[in-house]
Amino acid sequence: MTIDEDVHFPEYRAPAGCLGGLALPSVGLTGILAGLAQISRNGAPLWLLLALPAFLILVFLLLRIASGRVATFTGPDGITVRRPFGERRTVWPDIQAIEIHSNPSAVADSGMIAEFVVLYDRDGRRLLLPHLNSKTVFGLHEDVARLRELWEHLRGTDWVALPEVAEKIARTRRGMRRQRGLVVGVAVGGGVAMVGLVLFLVLVLTGALDGVGVDALPLVAVGFVAVGGAVGAVLGQRSARRGERPAAPRKRRTGLHR
């Protein structure tokens, strides 16, 4: 297939200057220094005191280099995922889907549910695309839409979806929607129930419920909790159904990927 000269093949790497979460925490560094001080008091030889920090620095540098190698590349032949050791390329015709998955239990810095991108090959295997996620790419949905357009352009006119892989993708989508609805329902229901219990305590302390029998007070408290559970269940189901519709693309923020 002829490749247009103006076709852009994006690359996704770790943001410049980012240590990828491998920076030594201050607490860990303090512990290391305390340990060195302790073995020094115990009469450890000088070579050991020098070798341990050098070893830790070497390990940190190796991890930093390995983390910097991880990237996602696109090109005329397909999508290449480069790992710390080795890489894996999936040619365009072998790609069955490019999907945005979410992890409702992990929330990005913006307070939104963390999202990441995977591709499915012709064997139904799922491959994570490094640095193509909601934390690194602000306009994730827009980038993925363009990546799908590139895939549809280069996969060939004789490309067909494999039914068994399509069914697996559909099951994964349903599972993610249920998981997201469950997380949202539990979070909202717990919050509403907590607010209801606080309100209940305020009413009790202010005497607003003095006319209610002592035996009925636990039932009132349970009622507040039940309301929270009902609200959480309704909103959880709505959140799961909302996941069936594609999210609106967000504005693109440059500088985090090439």
Short mmCIF file of C-alpha atoms in Angstrom, two decimals:
data_model
loop_
_atom_site.label_atom_id
_atom_site.label_comp_id
_atom_site.label_asym_id
_atom_site.label_seq_id
_atom_site.Cartn_x
_atom_site.Cartn_y
_atom_site.Cartn_z
CA MET A 1 0.00 0.00 0.00
CA THR A 2 1.28 3.49 -0.88
CA ILE A 3 2.01 5.64 2.14
CA ASP A 4 1.12 9.31 1.82
CA GLU A 5 4.01 11.65 2.50
CA ASP A 6 1.99 13.68 4.98
CA VAL A 7 1.10 10.66 7.15
CA HIS A 8 2.29 11.26 10.71
CA PHE A 9 3.50 8.30 12.75
CA PRO A 10 3.34 9.26 16.44
CA GLU A 11 5.70 8.06 19.16
CA TYR A 12 4.88 7.87 22.84
CA ARG A 13 7.69 8.07 25.37
CA ALA A 14 8.11 9.06 28.97
CA PRO A 15 7.81 12.86 29.37
CA ALA A 16 11.16 14.63 29.27
CA GLY A 17 12.68 15.06 32.70
CA CYS A 18 10.34 12.53 34.26
CA LEU A 19 11.99 9.86 36.41
CA GLY A 20 9.05 7.58 35.88
CA GLY A 21 8.44 7.16 39.60
CA LEU A 22 11.94 5.77 40.17
CA ALA A 23 13.27 8.67 42.25
CA LEU A 24 14.48 7.56 45.65
CA PRO A 25 11.98 8.64 48.32
CA SER A 26 13.38 10.71 51.13
CA VAL A 27 12.20 8.14 53.67
CA GLY A 28 14.02 5.35 51.86
CA LEU A 29 17.19 7.45 51.59
CA THR A 30 17.04 8.20 55.29
CA GLY A 31 16.73 4.49 56.02
CA ILE A 32 19.74 3.69 53.84
CA LEU A 33 21.87 6.33 55.58
CA ALA A 34 20.77 5.04 58.98
CA GLY A 35 21.71 1.51 57.96
CA LEU A 36 25.15 2.63 56.80
CA ALA A 37 25.69 4.48 60.05
CA GLN A 38 24.73 1.38 62.01
CA ILE A 39 27.09 -0.98 60.18
CA SER A 40 29.81 1.66 60.47
CA ARG A 41 29.44 1.63 64.26
CA ASN A 42 29.65 -2.15 64.15
CA GLY A 43 33.10 -1.93 62.63
CA ALA A 44 32.30 -2.68 58.97
CA PRO A 45 35.25 -2.24 56.60
CA LEU A 46 35.59 0.92 54.55
CA TRP A 47 35.17 -0.91 51.22
CA LEU A 48 31.75 -2.14 52.29
CA LEU A 49 30.61 1.36 53.31
CA LEU A 50 31.65 2.64 49.88
CA ALA A 51 30.40 -0.34 47.89
CA LEU A 52 26.82 -0.28 49.18
CA PRO A 53 26.03 3.32 48.10
CA ALA A 54 27.79 2.72 44.77
CA PHE A 55 25.71 -0.43 44.22
CA LEU A 56 22.46 1.38 45.01
CA ILE A 57 23.35 4.23 42.66
CA LEU A 58 24.20 1.72 39.92
CA VAL A 59 20.90 -0.10 40.38
CA PHE A 60 19.00 3.18 40.26
CA LEU A 61 20.77 4.27 37.06
CA LEU A 62 20.09 0.92 35.40
CA LEU A 63 16.42 1.14 36.32
CA ARG A 64 16.30 4.70 35.01
CA ILE A 65 17.87 3.67 31.69
CA ALA A 66 15.53 0.67 31.37
CA SER A 67 12.51 2.86 32.11
CA GLY A 68 13.62 5.39 29.51
CA ARG A 69 13.76 2.69 26.84
CA VAL A 70 10.09 1.79 27.20
CA ALA A 71 8.07 3.43 24.45
CA THR A 72 5.38 2.96 21.80
CA PHE A 73 6.26 3.58 18.16
CA THR A 74 4.10 3.61 15.06
CA GLY A 75 5.41 3.23 11.53
CA PRO A 76 4.52 2.05 8.04
CA ASP A 77 4.74 -1.60 9.14
CA GLY A 78 2.73 -1.44 12.36
CA ILE A 79 2.95 -0.63 16.07
CA THR A 80 6.12 -1.47 17.97
CA VAL A 81 6.28 -1.72 21.74
CA ARG A 82 9.81 -1.34 23.07
CA ARG A 83 10.49 -2.83 26.47
CA PRO A 84 13.61 -2.58 28.68
CA PHE A 85 14.91 -5.70 26.97
CA GLY A 86 13.67 -6.34 23.48
CA GLU A 87 10.63 -5.17 21.55
CA ARG A 88 7.49 -6.52 19.95
CA ARG A 89 5.98 -5.39 16.67
CA THR A 90 2.40 -5.98 15.55
CA VAL A 91 1.79 -5.31 11.88
CA TRP A 92 -1.27 -3.29 10.95
CA PRO A 93 -3.28 -6.17 9.38
CA ASP A 94 -2.80 -8.29 12.52
CA ILE A 95 -4.31 -5.64 14.81
CA GLN A 96 -7.91 -6.50 15.62
CA ALA A 97 -8.74 -3.51 17.83
CA ILE A 98 -7.21 -0.53 19.59
CA GLU A 99 -9.09 -0.01 22.84
CA ILE A 100 -9.10 2.44 25.72
CA HIS A 101 -9.37 0.57 28.99
CA SER A 102 -9.84 2.08 32.40
CA ASN A 103 -8.87 1.24 35.94
CA PRO A 104 -11.61 2.63 38.19
CA SER A 105 -9.59 1.89 41.32
CA ALA A 106 -6.73 4.13 40.10
CA VAL A 107 -7.43 7.85 39.80
CA ALA A 108 -5.13 10.10 37.80
CA ASP A 109 -3.79 13.41 39.13
CA SER A 110 -6.71 15.26 37.55
CA GLY A 111 -9.16 13.27 39.65
CA MET A 112 -10.41 11.33 36.64
CA ILE A 113 -10.41 7.55 36.32
CA ALA A 114 -7.06 6.38 34.95
CA GLU A 115 -7.22 5.18 31.34
CA PHE A 116 -4.71 3.29 29.24
CA VAL A 117 -4.59 1.91 25.69
CA VAL A 118 -4.17 -1.67 24.52
CA LEU A 119 -4.28 -3.41 21.19
CA TYR A 120 -5.57 -6.89 20.41
CA ASP A 121 -3.73 -9.00 17.85
CA ARG A 122 -5.16 -11.74 15.65
CA ASP A 123 -4.61 -14.34 18.41
CA GLY A 124 -6.70 -12.32 20.87
CA ARG A 125 -3.68 -11.35 22.94
CA ARG A 126 -3.83 -7.97 24.62
CA LEU A 127 -0.77 -5.72 24.41
CA LEU A 128 -0.41 -2.62 26.57
CA LEU A 129 0.89 0.43 24.70
CA PRO A 130 3.37 2.15 27.06
CA HIS A 131 3.02 5.88 27.73
CA LEU A 132 -0.26 6.06 25.84
CA ASN A 133 -2.47 6.75 28.83
CA SER A 134 -4.46 9.51 30.51
CA LYS A 135 -1.54 10.46 32.75
CA THR A 136 0.93 11.08 29.92
CA VAL A 137 -1.45 12.20 27.14
CA PHE A 138 -4.12 14.70 28.10
CA GLY A 139 -6.05 14.38 24.82
CA LEU A 140 -6.04 10.59 25.03
CA HIS A 141 -9.32 9.97 23.21
CA GLU A 142 -8.31 12.31 20.38
CA ASP A 143 -4.93 10.60 20.01
CA VAL A 144 -6.50 7.15 19.98
CA ALA A 145 -9.05 8.26 17.37
CA ARG A 146 -6.19 9.34 15.11
CA LEU A 147 -4.33 6.13 15.79
CA ARG A 148 -7.40 4.13 14.77
CA GLU A 149 -7.67 6.17 11.57
CA LEU A 150 -4.05 5.35 10.80
CA TRP A 151 -4.71 1.65 11.46
CA GLU A 152 -7.80 1.63 9.25
CA HIS A 153 -5.80 3.31 6.47
CA LEU A 154 -2.86 0.89 6.60
CA ARG A 155 -4.43 -2.46 7.52
CA GLY A 156 -5.45 -3.18 3.92
CA THR A 157 -8.73 -3.42 2.04
CA ASP A 158 -8.93 -7.19 2.60
CA TRP A 159 -8.81 -6.88 6.39
CA VAL A 160 -11.62 -8.65 8.24
CA ALA A 161 -12.43 -8.81 11.95
CA LEU A 162 -12.01 -12.24 13.53
CA PRO A 163 -15.26 -13.24 15.32
CA GLU A 164 -13.54 -14.96 18.26
CA VAL A 165 -11.38 -11.91 18.97
CA ALA A 166 -14.36 -9.57 18.60
CA GLU A 167 -16.29 -11.61 21.17
CA LYS A 168 -13.37 -11.45 23.59
CA ILE A 169 -13.18 -7.68 23.21
CA ALA A 170 -16.94 -7.39 23.80
CA ARG A 171 -16.66 -9.44 27.00
CA THR A 172 -13.82 -7.22 28.21
CA ARG A 173 -15.89 -4.11 27.56
CA ARG A 174 -18.84 -5.47 29.50
CA GLY A 175 -16.60 -6.43 32.40
CA MET A 176 -15.03 -2.97 32.54
CA ARG A 177 -18.43 -1.29 32.52
CA ARG A 178 -19.60 -3.46 35.41
CA GLN A 179 -16.41 -2.77 37.35
CA ARG A 180 -16.70 0.96 36.83
CA GLY A 181 -20.33 0.95 37.88
CA LEU A 182 -19.47 -1.01 41.01
CA VAL A 183 -16.68 1.36 42.02
CA VAL A 184 -18.82 4.44 41.38
CA GLY A 185 -21.78 2.93 43.23
CA VAL A 186 -19.73 2.00 46.30
CA ALA A 187 -18.03 5.42 46.41
CA VAL A 188 -21.23 7.43 46.00
CA GLY A 189 -23.30 5.16 48.24
CA GLY A 190 -20.69 5.27 50.99
CA GLY A 191 -20.49 9.05 50.77
CA VAL A 192 -24.26 9.52 50.91
CA ALA A 193 -24.56 7.06 53.80
CA MET A 194 -21.82 8.90 55.73
CA VAL A 195 -23.52 12.24 55.21
CA GLY A 196 -26.82 10.70 56.33
CA LEU A 197 -25.27 9.31 59.50
CA VAL A 198 -23.70 12.68 60.32
CA LEU A 199 -27.09 14.31 59.80
CA PHE A 200 -28.66 11.67 62.03
CA LEU A 201 -26.18 12.40 64.83
CA VAL A 202 -26.81 16.13 64.49
CA LEU A 203 -30.54 15.56 64.78
CA VAL A 204 -30.05 13.38 67.84
CA LEU A 205 -27.71 15.84 69.57
CA THR A 206 -29.97 18.81 68.86
CA GLY A 207 -33.02 16.99 70.19
CA ALA A 208 -34.88 17.05 66.90
CA LEU A 209 -35.61 13.32 67.27
CA ASP A 210 -36.72 13.41 70.89
CA GLY A 211 -40.23 12.51 69.83
CA VAL A 212 -38.98 9.30 68.24
CA GLY A 213 -38.86 6.25 70.46
CA VAL A 214 -35.48 4.93 71.56
CA ASP A 215 -36.17 1.63 69.81
CA ALA A 216 -36.88 3.45 66.55
CA LEU A 217 -33.60 5.41 66.45
CA PRO A 218 -31.56 2.48 65.05
CA LEU A 219 -34.17 2.07 62.33
CA VAL A 220 -33.77 5.73 61.39
CA ALA A 221 -29.98 5.30 61.18
CA VAL A 222 -30.39 2.19 59.04
CA GLY A 223 -32.75 4.18 56.83
CA PHE A 224 -30.05 6.75 56.14
CA VAL A 225 -27.63 3.97 55.22
CA ALA A 226 -30.25 2.33 53.00
CA VAL A 227 -30.81 5.61 51.17
CA GLY A 228 -27.09 5.84 50.53
CA GLY A 229 -27.04 2.30 49.20
CA ALA A 230 -29.99 2.97 46.91
CA VAL A 231 -28.44 6.15 45.53
CA GLY A 232 -25.14 4.35 44.97
CA ALA A 233 -26.86 1.47 43.16
CA VAL A 234 -28.76 3.80 40.83
CA LEU A 235 -25.75 5.96 40.01
CA GLY A 236 -23.55 2.87 39.60
CA GLN A 237 -25.94 1.43 37.02
CA ARG A 238 -26.11 4.76 35.21
CA SER A 239 -22.31 4.96 35.17
CA ALA A 240 -22.08 1.44 33.72
CA ARG A 241 -24.57 2.28 30.98
CA ARG A 242 -22.83 5.57 30.25
CA GLY A 243 -19.65 3.59 29.52
CA GLU A 244 -21.38 2.13 26.45
CA ARG A 245 -21.21 5.51 24.74
CA PRO A 246 -17.87 6.91 23.54
CA ALA A 247 -16.55 9.74 25.63
CA ALA A 248 -16.20 13.18 24.06
CA PRO A 249 -12.62 13.95 23.05
CA ARG A 250 -10.72 16.37 25.24
CA LYS A 251 -8.50 19.18 24.00
CA ARG A 252 -4.99 18.15 23.12
CA ARG A 253 -2.06 19.20 25.32
CA THR A 254 1.29 19.09 23.57
CA GLY A 255 4.72 18.58 25.08
CA LEU A 256 4.14 15.24 26.79
CA HIS A 257 4.75 13.04 23.77
CA ARG A 258 6.11 13.21 20.28
#
